[in-house]
Amino acid sequence: MMNDMPESLAIAGAWGYIGRKFLDAAVRRQIPTTVYDPASAPGDVAFDRFARARDEGEFYRLPADLFHLATHPEHRHTGQRILLDRAQRETVSVLNEKPMALPESPDACAQIVAQTTAGSALMLYDFPELYDPLTHRILDRLRSYRDVRLTEFTVCRAKDREAPDKPRNYKRMVPIQYQESVHCLAFVLFVLGNVHGGVGAVLDDGIRIRATSDPYAPPNPDAYAHPVDGRCRFAVELGSVHIDGLTDFKRGAEFTKRRTLRGVGDGRPLCIEVDYLEGHKRLCFDGVEQTVDAREDSYESVLRTFVRLRRTVKRGELMSGVYPNPAFARITYQLSAALWRASHQREEVRLADEAALLGFDAAYTGDVWSQRRISAKA
């Protein structure tokens, strides 16, 4: 039987929250792993279970089966450049983190798409829910109908990211629209894109976005040059499909990753409910609870699904179809940008189609909350 995991893994940023999740998954599955992270290592790391690269140069020369870039966008430049240069000569597999670029650097997204298209890189982005077996069960359910029309999504992704007693909360973040709402938007696009045969077909009936946001109150404010959004409520129309969303990092927020889909299948109402919360996963079709292994690890699922896609889908299709590839990640980034702009200009953002979305510039400015305070005083 073929191994369902990468033959070897190289993780940049292994001491961060996501990097550590994948490192722990690799150690559990006994995947030969090398890490690079110049930051101080946590005290509970089992150093005898993996190797450490001495520097970036050594790390990015590794013959790893899969590289995971678990770093902030501003720290990925060197790694992306070296790996994409290697991809001009050989196939390189990369699992990249979101957001695709810094909020103030939207042009970087188009550059990454162009670079990955030109070489032999196989780069997918880490939207864990898109790799989860629950999502593929949802798609199988929708494909079981002769005629299906989705009309409404309710999406909620929340956790307390302000409590000072949680070490995770001291990790610096970007505005929640790029940090967390992007996961909800990616889920909606992925499902609708599979139903309609492409993401363009989802967007070309028009996009309307309304949203409000509240500032994040981090336990370590000195780590931030300016306040960022910590909660966002939004309503999005993709053609005739309505999406209600909440992403919440504020103090006391419920810890959840809920999704609800409603529509009509073969002339009858349909309702699918799912929760991707680690350790509490749930799936319900039309009021009937489905058997779920609530303990299934999302990060192992990402690695397993990456390997399966690489084996079963031709690279050209994987890098252009409805998969979490750079072109897909760029669209989610642009939707996040439009969501941020709608939150702060306090009026609806309207875009005609996919081309208009890709050309949209949120004109992101990081000190918007300071500007609001100044405006209020004036």
mmCIF file of C-alpha atoms in Angstrom:
data_model
loop_
_atom_site.group_PDB
_atom_site.id
_atom_site.type_symbol
_atom_site.label_atom_id
_atom_site.label_comp_id
_atom_site.label_asym_id
_atom_site.label_seq_id
_atom_site.Cartn_x
_atom_site.Cartn_y
_atom_site.Cartn_z
ATOM 1 C CA MET A 1 0.000 0.000 0.000
ATOM 2 C CA MET A 2 1.320 3.438 -0.920
ATOM 3 C CA ASN A 3 2.114 5.760 1.974
ATOM 4 C CA ASP A 4 -0.637 8.360 2.356
ATOM 5 C CA MET A 5 1.768 10.905 3.879
ATOM 6 C CA PRO A 6 4.705 12.868 2.431
ATOM 7 C CA GLU A 7 7.951 10.908 2.309
ATOM 8 C CA SER A 8 9.655 13.823 4.054
ATOM 9 C CA LEU A 9 8.637 17.258 5.285
ATOM 10 C CA ALA A 10 10.472 20.571 5.706
ATOM 11 C CA ILE A 11 8.771 23.205 7.893
ATOM 12 C CA ALA A 12 9.789 26.873 7.918
ATOM 13 C CA GLY A 13 8.448 28.621 11.010
ATOM 14 C CA ALA A 14 8.036 25.443 13.039
ATOM 15 C CA TRP A 15 7.698 27.223 16.398
ATOM 16 C CA GLY A 16 4.659 29.244 15.308
ATOM 17 C CA TYR A 17 1.111 28.071 15.960
ATOM 18 C CA ILE A 18 0.486 26.449 12.570
ATOM 19 C CA GLY A 19 4.043 25.254 12.078
ATOM 20 C CA ARG A 20 3.913 23.512 15.434
ATOM 21 C CA LYS A 21 0.602 21.831 14.545
ATOM 22 C CA PHE A 22 2.167 20.339 11.426
ATOM 23 C CA LEU A 23 5.362 19.416 13.257
ATOM 24 C CA ASP A 24 3.358 17.534 15.891
ATOM 25 C CA ALA A 25 1.389 15.772 13.138
ATOM 26 C CA ALA A 26 4.618 14.799 11.384
ATOM 27 C CA VAL A 27 6.133 13.452 14.596
ATOM 28 C CA ARG A 28 3.005 11.399 15.308
ATOM 29 C CA ARG A 29 3.085 9.906 11.825
ATOM 30 C CA GLN A 30 6.881 9.402 11.952
ATOM 31 C CA ILE A 31 7.468 11.505 8.830
ATOM 32 C CA PRO A 32 11.181 12.403 8.451
ATOM 33 C CA THR A 33 11.092 16.149 9.140
ATOM 34 C CA THR A 34 13.547 19.050 9.095
ATOM 35 C CA VAL A 35 12.662 22.438 10.532
ATOM 36 C CA TYR A 36 14.040 25.949 10.280
ATOM 37 C CA ASP A 37 13.047 28.666 12.722
ATOM 38 C CA PRO A 38 15.543 31.212 14.104
ATOM 39 C CA ALA A 39 13.213 32.074 17.014
ATOM 40 C CA SER A 40 13.608 30.526 20.440
ATOM 41 C CA ALA A 41 12.252 26.986 20.482
ATOM 42 C CA PRO A 42 9.460 26.038 22.903
ATOM 43 C CA GLY A 43 10.537 24.060 25.925
ATOM 44 C CA ASP A 44 8.295 21.088 25.192
ATOM 45 C CA VAL A 45 9.692 20.199 21.760
ATOM 46 C CA ALA A 46 11.048 16.656 21.314
ATOM 47 C CA PHE A 47 14.263 17.578 19.482
ATOM 48 C CA ASP A 48 15.242 13.942 19.023
ATOM 49 C CA ARG A 49 12.235 13.389 16.725
ATOM 50 C CA PHE A 50 13.289 15.708 13.860
ATOM 51 C CA ALA A 51 16.277 17.520 12.340
ATOM 52 C CA ARG A 52 17.067 21.250 12.417
ATOM 53 C CA ALA A 53 18.590 23.196 9.520
ATOM 54 C CA ARG A 54 21.397 25.578 10.447
ATOM 55 C CA ASP A 55 20.297 28.368 8.111
ATOM 56 C CA GLU A 56 17.858 29.267 5.341
ATOM 57 C CA GLY A 57 20.254 28.291 2.596
ATOM 58 C CA GLU A 58 20.647 24.754 3.920
ATOM 59 C CA PHE A 59 16.915 24.465 4.571
ATOM 60 C CA TYR A 60 15.747 25.450 1.084
ATOM 61 C CA ARG A 61 18.295 23.152 -0.568
ATOM 62 C CA LEU A 62 16.787 20.124 1.157
ATOM 63 C CA PRO A 63 15.453 17.336 -1.107
ATOM 64 C CA ALA A 64 12.186 17.411 0.857
ATOM 65 C CA ASP A 65 9.081 15.766 -0.564
ATOM 66 C CA LEU A 66 7.010 18.707 0.738
ATOM 67 C CA PHE A 67 7.928 22.159 2.013
ATOM 68 C CA HIS A 68 5.573 23.937 4.408
ATOM 69 C CA LEU A 69 5.966 27.726 4.636
ATOM 70 C CA ALA A 70 4.381 28.353 8.035
ATOM 71 C CA THR A 71 5.571 31.939 8.324
ATOM 72 C CA HIS A 72 4.058 35.414 8.043
ATOM 73 C CA PRO A 73 3.967 36.845 4.486
ATOM 74 C CA GLU A 74 6.833 39.281 5.173
ATOM 75 C CA HIS A 75 9.098 36.338 6.095
ATOM 76 C CA ARG A 76 8.294 34.169 3.072
ATOM 77 C CA HIS A 77 10.098 36.149 0.372
ATOM 78 C CA THR A 78 13.401 34.277 0.551
ATOM 79 C CA GLY A 79 11.804 30.855 0.752
ATOM 80 C CA GLN A 80 9.321 31.468 -2.050
ATOM 81 C CA ARG A 81 12.035 32.903 -4.299
ATOM 82 C CA ILE A 82 14.430 29.990 -3.773
ATOM 83 C CA LEU A 83 11.736 27.334 -4.159
ATOM 84 C CA LEU A 84 10.246 28.933 -7.260
ATOM 85 C CA ASP A 85 13.748 29.216 -8.759
ATOM 86 C CA ARG A 86 14.240 25.497 -8.051
ATOM 87 C CA ALA A 87 10.914 24.839 -9.752
ATOM 88 C CA GLN A 88 12.387 26.063 -13.026
ATOM 89 C CA ARG A 89 14.585 22.940 -12.978
ATOM 90 C CA GLU A 90 12.608 20.389 -10.965
ATOM 91 C CA THR A 91 9.180 19.801 -9.467
ATOM 92 C CA VAL A 92 8.859 21.290 -5.991
ATOM 93 C CA SER A 93 5.836 20.753 -3.733
ATOM 94 C CA VAL A 94 4.911 23.588 -1.386
ATOM 95 C CA LEU A 95 2.162 24.005 1.192
ATOM 96 C CA ASN A 96 1.866 27.747 1.784
ATOM 97 C CA GLU A 97 0.083 29.676 4.513
ATOM 98 C CA LYS A 98 -2.514 32.407 4.240
ATOM 99 C CA PRO A 99 -2.833 35.303 3.891
ATOM 100 C CA MET A 100 -1.210 35.102 0.492
ATOM 101 C CA ALA A 101 0.470 38.487 1.002
ATOM 102 C CA LEU A 102 0.493 41.343 3.476
ATOM 103 C CA PRO A 103 -2.710 43.432 3.361
ATOM 104 C CA GLU A 104 -0.716 46.381 2.006
ATOM 105 C CA SER A 105 0.932 44.294 -0.762
ATOM 106 C CA PRO A 106 -1.821 43.014 -3.078
ATOM 107 C CA ASP A 107 0.465 43.092 -6.132
ATOM 108 C CA ALA A 108 2.478 40.240 -4.608
ATOM 109 C CA CYS A 109 -0.465 37.883 -5.195
ATOM 110 C CA ALA A 110 -0.433 38.293 -8.977
ATOM 111 C CA GLN A 111 3.340 37.864 -8.988
ATOM 112 C CA ILE A 112 3.092 34.546 -7.125
ATOM 113 C CA VAL A 113 0.424 33.299 -9.538
ATOM 114 C CA ALA A 114 2.630 34.204 -12.512
ATOM 115 C CA GLN A 115 5.729 32.598 -10.984
ATOM 116 C CA THR A 116 4.009 29.337 -10.114
ATOM 117 C CA THR A 117 2.423 29.149 -13.563
ATOM 118 C CA ALA A 118 5.786 29.582 -15.291
ATOM 119 C CA GLY A 119 7.688 26.794 -13.529
ATOM 120 C CA SER A 120 7.041 23.306 -12.180
ATOM 121 C CA ALA A 121 6.056 24.306 -8.662
ATOM 122 C CA LEU A 122 3.084 22.542 -7.148
ATOM 123 C CA MET A 123 1.930 25.102 -4.576
ATOM 124 C CA LEU A 124 -1.270 24.786 -2.575
ATOM 125 C CA TYR A 125 -2.465 26.983 0.278
ATOM 126 C CA ASP A 126 -3.400 25.829 3.743
ATOM 127 C CA PHE A 127 -7.154 26.299 4.111
ATOM 128 C CA PRO A 128 -7.574 23.221 6.347
ATOM 129 C CA GLU A 129 -11.321 22.861 5.827
ATOM 130 C CA LEU A 130 -10.841 22.394 2.084
ATOM 131 C CA TYR A 131 -8.681 19.327 2.764
ATOM 132 C CA ASP A 132 -10.974 17.891 5.429
ATOM 133 C CA PRO A 133 -12.845 14.638 4.652
ATOM 134 C CA LEU A 134 -16.032 16.332 5.921
ATOM 135 C CA THR A 135 -15.885 18.794 3.025
ATOM 136 C CA HIS A 136 -15.550 15.997 0.505
ATOM 137 C CA ARG A 137 -18.537 14.266 2.063
ATOM 138 C CA ILE A 138 -20.479 17.504 1.609
ATOM 139 C CA LEU A 139 -19.460 17.675 -2.057
ATOM 140 C CA ASP A 140 -20.452 14.025 -2.559
ATOM 141 C CA ARG A 141 -23.847 14.815 -1.032
ATOM 142 C CA LEU A 142 -24.367 17.765 -3.354
ATOM 143 C CA ARG A 143 -23.296 15.697 -6.380
ATOM 144 C CA SER A 144 -25.890 13.071 -5.474
ATOM 145 C CA TYR A 145 -28.676 15.418 -6.624
ATOM 146 C CA ARG A 146 -29.653 15.556 -10.289
ATOM 147 C CA ASP A 147 -30.426 19.249 -9.846
ATOM 148 C CA VAL A 148 -29.036 21.315 -6.968
ATOM 149 C CA ARG A 149 -29.141 25.031 -6.189
ATOM 150 C CA LEU A 150 -27.480 26.548 -3.135
ATOM 151 C CA THR A 151 -29.048 29.797 -1.941
ATOM 152 C CA GLU A 152 -27.633 30.562 1.506
ATOM 153 C CA PHE A 153 -24.508 30.053 3.623
ATOM 154 C CA THR A 154 -24.040 30.903 7.280
ATOM 155 C CA VAL A 155 -20.395 30.861 8.308
ATOM 156 C CA CYS A 156 -18.871 31.463 11.722
ATOM 157 C CA ARG A 157 -15.272 31.088 12.818
ATOM 158 C CA ALA A 158 -14.438 32.358 16.283
ATOM 159 C CA LYS A 159 -12.188 31.979 19.309
ATOM 160 C CA ASP A 160 -11.036 34.105 22.231
ATOM 161 C CA ARG A 161 -7.823 35.678 20.906
ATOM 162 C CA GLU A 162 -7.618 38.417 23.557
ATOM 163 C CA ALA A 163 -7.355 36.439 26.821
ATOM 164 C CA PRO A 164 -3.885 37.102 28.335
ATOM 165 C CA ASP A 165 -3.560 33.597 29.822
ATOM 166 C CA LYS A 166 -3.315 31.921 26.386
ATOM 167 C CA PRO A 167 0.209 31.865 24.860
ATOM 168 C CA ARG A 168 -1.264 31.632 21.342
ATOM 169 C CA ASN A 169 -2.752 35.103 21.788
ATOM 170 C CA TYR A 170 0.700 36.689 21.880
ATOM 171 C CA LYS A 171 1.336 35.719 18.255
ATOM 172 C CA ARG A 172 0.998 38.813 16.086
ATOM 173 C CA MET A 173 -1.881 38.827 13.597
ATOM 174 C CA VAL A 174 -3.115 40.839 10.636
ATOM 175 C CA PRO A 175 -6.717 42.173 10.396
ATOM 176 C CA ILE A 176 -9.246 39.428 10.971
ATOM 177 C CA GLN A 177 -10.619 39.730 7.419
ATOM 178 C CA TYR A 178 -7.263 38.441 6.095
ATOM 179 C CA GLN A 179 -6.481 36.244 9.113
ATOM 180 C CA GLU A 180 -9.759 34.428 9.683
ATOM 181 C CA SER A 181 -12.629 35.585 7.434
ATOM 182 C CA VAL A 182 -10.565 34.340 4.501
ATOM 183 C CA HIS A 183 -11.158 30.750 5.681
ATOM 184 C CA CYS A 184 -14.932 31.263 5.560
ATOM 185 C CA LEU A 185 -14.768 32.887 2.127
ATOM 186 C CA ALA A 186 -12.518 30.095 0.832
ATOM 187 C CA PHE A 187 -15.009 27.467 2.010
ATOM 188 C CA VAL A 188 -17.920 29.183 0.240
ATOM 189 C CA LEU A 189 -15.941 29.611 -2.994
ATOM 190 C CA PHE A 190 -14.701 26.022 -2.914
ATOM 191 C CA VAL A 191 -18.170 24.542 -2.476
ATOM 192 C CA LEU A 192 -19.865 26.830 -5.002
ATOM 193 C CA GLY A 193 -16.978 26.443 -7.470
ATOM 194 C CA ASN A 194 -17.369 22.667 -7.368
ATOM 195 C CA VAL A 195 -21.138 22.916 -7.798
ATOM 196 C CA HIS A 196 -20.938 25.397 -10.694
ATOM 197 C CA GLY A 197 -17.864 24.038 -12.446
ATOM 198 C CA GLY A 198 -15.531 26.912 -11.660
ATOM 199 C CA VAL A 199 -14.967 29.912 -9.422
ATOM 200 C CA GLY A 200 -15.469 32.350 -12.311
ATOM 201 C CA ALA A 201 -19.043 31.142 -12.757
ATOM 202 C CA VAL A 202 -19.668 31.949 -9.078
ATOM 203 C CA LEU A 203 -18.327 35.497 -9.321
ATOM 204 C CA ASP A 204 -19.526 36.590 -12.732
ATOM 205 C CA ASP A 205 -23.102 37.227 -11.583
ATOM 206 C CA GLY A 206 -21.854 40.075 -9.418
ATOM 207 C CA ILE A 207 -20.469 40.582 -5.905
ATOM 208 C CA ARG A 208 -21.947 42.742 -3.148
ATOM 209 C CA ILE A 209 -20.345 43.065 0.282
ATOM 210 C CA ARG A 210 -21.527 44.808 3.451
ATOM 211 C CA ALA A 211 -19.622 44.569 6.716
ATOM 212 C CA THR A 212 -18.804 46.094 10.091
ATOM 213 C CA SER A 213 -15.751 45.524 12.269
ATOM 214 C CA ASP A 214 -14.389 46.140 15.752
ATOM 215 C CA PRO A 215 -10.753 46.581 16.823
ATOM 216 C CA TYR A 216 -8.702 43.797 18.361
ATOM 217 C CA ALA A 217 -7.384 44.313 21.908
ATOM 218 C CA PRO A 218 -4.267 42.119 22.032
ATOM 219 C CA PRO A 219 -2.610 41.124 25.314
ATOM 220 C CA ASN A 220 0.660 42.448 23.818
ATOM 221 C CA PRO A 221 -0.251 45.816 22.208
ATOM 222 C CA ASP A 222 3.422 46.788 21.905
ATOM 223 C CA ALA A 223 3.784 44.147 19.163
ATOM 224 C CA TYR A 224 1.443 46.141 16.903
ATOM 225 C CA ALA A 225 2.349 49.324 15.071
ATOM 226 C CA HIS A 226 -1.365 50.125 14.848
ATOM 227 C CA PRO A 227 -4.677 48.503 15.822
ATOM 228 C CA VAL A 228 -6.101 45.762 13.616
ATOM 229 C CA ASP A 229 -9.633 44.409 13.273
ATOM 230 C CA GLY A 230 -10.553 41.640 15.718
ATOM 231 C CA ARG A 231 -14.197 41.032 14.811
ATOM 232 C CA CYS A 232 -16.054 41.267 11.516
ATOM 233 C CA ARG A 233 -19.730 40.761 10.721
ATOM 234 C CA PHE A 234 -20.517 40.545 7.027
ATOM 235 C CA ALA A 235 -23.169 39.895 4.423
ATOM 236 C CA VAL A 236 -22.027 38.911 0.942
ATOM 237 C CA GLU A 237 -24.078 38.345 -2.192
ATOM 238 C CA LEU A 238 -22.490 36.208 -4.917
ATOM 239 C CA GLY A 239 -25.139 36.495 -7.590
ATOM 240 C CA SER A 240 -28.245 34.982 -6.005
ATOM 241 C CA VAL A 241 -26.332 33.276 -3.171
ATOM 242 C CA HIS A 242 -26.449 35.029 0.200
ATOM 243 C CA ILE A 243 -23.689 34.590 2.802
ATOM 244 C CA ASP A 244 -24.019 35.688 6.435
ATOM 245 C CA GLY A 245 -20.708 35.651 8.266
ATOM 246 C CA LEU A 246 -19.080 36.316 11.617
ATOM 247 C CA THR A 247 -15.414 36.035 12.473
ATOM 248 C CA ASP A 248 -14.676 36.927 16.070
ATOM 249 C CA PHE A 249 -11.407 37.064 18.021
ATOM 250 C CA LYS A 250 -12.772 39.241 20.827
ATOM 251 C CA ARG A 251 -12.653 38.395 24.533
ATOM 252 C CA GLY A 252 -15.113 35.654 25.485
ATOM 253 C CA ALA A 253 -15.848 34.612 21.884
ATOM 254 C CA GLU A 254 -17.240 31.127 21.394
ATOM 255 C CA PHE A 255 -14.734 28.639 19.961
ATOM 256 C CA THR A 256 -16.383 27.353 16.784
ATOM 257 C CA LYS A 257 -15.900 26.669 13.075
ATOM 258 C CA ARG A 258 -19.541 26.274 12.015
ATOM 259 C CA ARG A 259 -20.953 26.264 8.501
ATOM 260 C CA THR A 260 -24.573 25.899 7.332
ATOM 261 C CA LEU A 261 -25.594 25.483 3.687
ATOM 262 C CA ARG A 262 -29.183 25.791 2.480
ATOM 263 C CA GLY A 263 -30.751 25.384 -0.913
ATOM 264 C CA VAL A 264 -32.869 23.085 -3.061
ATOM 265 C CA GLY A 265 -31.952 19.595 -4.248
ATOM 266 C CA ASP A 266 -34.180 17.804 -6.749
ATOM 267 C CA GLY A 267 -37.019 20.151 -5.865
ATOM 268 C CA ARG A 268 -36.796 19.698 -2.092
ATOM 269 C CA PRO A 269 -35.216 21.951 0.567
ATOM 270 C CA LEU A 270 -31.760 20.875 1.660
ATOM 271 C CA CYS A 271 -29.753 21.813 4.728
ATOM 272 C CA ILE A 272 -26.186 20.801 5.546
ATOM 273 C CA GLU A 273 -24.609 21.666 8.899
ATOM 274 C CA VAL A 274 -20.940 21.124 9.698
ATOM 275 C CA ASP A 275 -18.495 22.104 12.424
ATOM 276 C CA TYR A 276 -14.749 21.705 11.846
ATOM 277 C CA LEU A 277 -13.697 22.479 15.416
ATOM 278 C CA GLU A 278 -10.856 20.170 16.375
ATOM 279 C CA GLY A 279 -12.077 17.430 18.718
ATOM 280 C CA HIS A 280 -15.734 18.393 18.209
ATOM 281 C CA LYS A 281 -16.348 17.808 14.514
ATOM 282 C CA ARG A 282 -19.924 17.371 13.390
ATOM 283 C CA LEU A 283 -21.838 16.776 10.141
ATOM 284 C CA CYS A 284 -25.613 16.815 9.669
ATOM 285 C CA PHE A 285 -27.613 16.275 6.452
ATOM 286 C CA ASP A 286 -31.229 17.501 6.540
ATOM 287 C CA GLY A 287 -31.509 17.054 10.294
ATOM 288 C CA VAL A 288 -29.872 13.598 10.335
ATOM 289 C CA GLU A 289 -26.575 13.428 12.223
ATOM 290 C CA GLN A 290 -23.818 11.679 10.280
ATOM 291 C CA THR A 291 -21.170 9.409 11.750
ATOM 292 C CA VAL A 292 -18.007 11.450 12.264
ATOM 293 C CA ASP A 293 -14.645 10.731 13.815
ATOM 294 C CA ALA A 294 -14.491 13.867 15.936
ATOM 295 C CA ARG A 295 -10.882 13.078 16.831
ATOM 296 C CA GLU A 296 -9.576 13.141 13.263
ATOM 297 C CA ASP A 297 -6.664 15.563 13.109
ATOM 298 C CA SER A 298 -7.132 18.402 10.615
ATOM 299 C CA TYR A 299 -3.412 18.838 10.019
ATOM 300 C CA GLU A 300 -2.868 15.184 9.201
ATOM 301 C CA SER A 301 -5.820 15.522 6.803
ATOM 302 C CA VAL A 302 -4.098 18.414 5.022
ATOM 303 C CA LEU A 303 -0.925 16.377 4.499
ATOM 304 C CA ARG A 304 -2.861 13.287 3.426
ATOM 305 C CA THR A 305 -5.071 15.187 0.976
ATOM 306 C CA PHE A 306 -2.093 17.072 -0.493
ATOM 307 C CA VAL A 307 -0.411 13.759 -1.285
ATOM 308 C CA ARG A 308 -3.615 12.294 -2.747
ATOM 309 C CA LEU A 309 -4.216 15.328 -4.988
ATOM 310 C CA ARG A 310 -0.622 15.276 -6.193
ATOM 311 C CA ARG A 311 -0.956 11.610 -7.166
ATOM 312 C CA THR A 312 -4.395 11.723 -8.759
ATOM 313 C CA VAL A 313 -4.735 15.154 -10.406
ATOM 314 C CA LYS A 314 -2.515 16.368 -13.226
ATOM 315 C CA ARG A 315 -0.464 19.405 -12.262
ATOM 316 C CA GLY A 316 -2.062 21.666 -14.882
ATOM 317 C CA GLU A 317 -5.550 20.937 -13.540
ATOM 318 C CA LEU A 318 -4.452 21.128 -9.913
ATOM 319 C CA MET A 319 -2.926 24.564 -10.467
ATOM 320 C CA SER A 320 -5.860 25.974 -12.436
ATOM 321 C CA GLY A 321 -9.032 24.202 -11.316
ATOM 322 C CA VAL A 322 -11.128 24.501 -8.152
ATOM 323 C CA TYR A 323 -8.352 23.643 -5.738
ATOM 324 C CA PRO A 324 -6.540 25.769 -3.101
ATOM 325 C CA ASN A 325 -3.892 26.813 -5.623
ATOM 326 C CA PRO A 326 -2.358 30.320 -5.991
ATOM 327 C CA ALA A 327 -5.081 31.524 -8.394
ATOM 328 C CA PHE A 328 -7.744 30.444 -5.891
ATOM 329 C CA ALA A 329 -5.820 31.956 -2.967
ATOM 330 C CA ARG A 330 -5.554 35.262 -4.848
ATOM 331 C CA ILE A 331 -9.344 35.441 -5.187
ATOM 332 C CA THR A 332 -9.800 34.761 -1.468
ATOM 333 C CA TYR A 333 -7.247 37.489 -0.714
ATOM 334 C CA GLN A 334 -9.129 39.959 -2.923
ATOM 335 C CA LEU A 335 -12.440 39.090 -1.246
ATOM 336 C CA SER A 336 -10.767 39.641 2.125
ATOM 337 C CA ALA A 337 -9.548 43.020 0.897
ATOM 338 C CA ALA A 338 -13.039 44.002 -0.281
ATOM 339 C CA LEU A 339 -14.426 42.847 3.065
ATOM 340 C CA TRP A 340 -11.902 45.030 4.903
ATOM 341 C CA ARG A 341 -12.793 48.017 2.712
ATOM 342 C CA ALA A 342 -16.536 47.499 3.244
ATOM 343 C CA SER A 343 -15.928 47.342 7.002
ATOM 344 C CA HIS A 344 -14.184 50.690 7.071
ATOM 345 C CA GLN A 345 -15.877 52.770 4.407
ATOM 346 C CA ARG A 346 -19.234 51.782 5.942
ATOM 347 C CA GLU A 347 -20.949 51.310 2.616
ATOM 348 C CA GLU A 348 -21.532 48.436 0.242
ATOM 349 C CA VAL A 349 -18.739 47.319 -2.067
ATOM 350 C CA ARG A 350 -20.058 46.238 -5.471
ATOM 351 C CA LEU A 351 -18.013 44.424 -8.099
ATOM 352 C CA ALA A 352 -19.319 43.252 -11.453
ATOM 353 C CA ASP A 353 -17.387 40.013 -11.923
ATOM 354 C CA GLU A 354 -14.153 38.106 -11.337
ATOM 355 C CA ALA A 355 -12.116 40.571 -13.414
ATOM 356 C CA ALA A 356 -13.393 43.493 -11.346
ATOM 357 C CA LEU A 357 -12.567 41.630 -8.146
ATOM 358 C CA LEU A 358 -9.024 40.879 -9.295
ATOM 359 C CA GLY A 359 -8.570 44.548 -10.196
ATOM 360 C CA PHE A 360 -9.930 45.810 -6.889
ATOM 361 C CA ASP A 361 -7.575 47.785 -4.640
ATOM 362 C CA ALA A 362 -8.672 48.114 -1.027
ATOM 363 C CA ALA A 363 -6.105 50.909 -0.534
ATOM 364 C CA TYR A 364 -5.302 49.284 2.789
ATOM 365 C CA THR A 365 -3.993 51.618 5.439
ATOM 366 C CA GLY A 366 -3.029 50.159 8.751
ATOM 367 C CA ASP A 367 -3.788 53.166 10.946
ATOM 368 C CA VAL A 368 -7.500 53.338 10.075
ATOM 369 C CA TRP A 369 -8.616 53.054 13.710
ATOM 370 C CA SER A 370 -6.299 55.930 14.663
ATOM 371 C CA GLN A 371 -7.744 57.949 11.787
ATOM 372 C CA ARG A 372 -11.245 57.250 13.054
ATOM 373 C CA ARG A 373 -10.321 58.517 16.520
ATOM 374 C CA ILE A 374 -8.783 61.653 15.055
ATOM 375 C CA SER A 375 -11.872 62.209 12.886
ATOM 376 C CA ALA A 376 -14.159 61.758 15.889
ATOM 377 C CA LYS A 377 -12.194 64.343 17.919
ATOM 378 C CA ALA A 378 -12.325 66.815 15.033
#
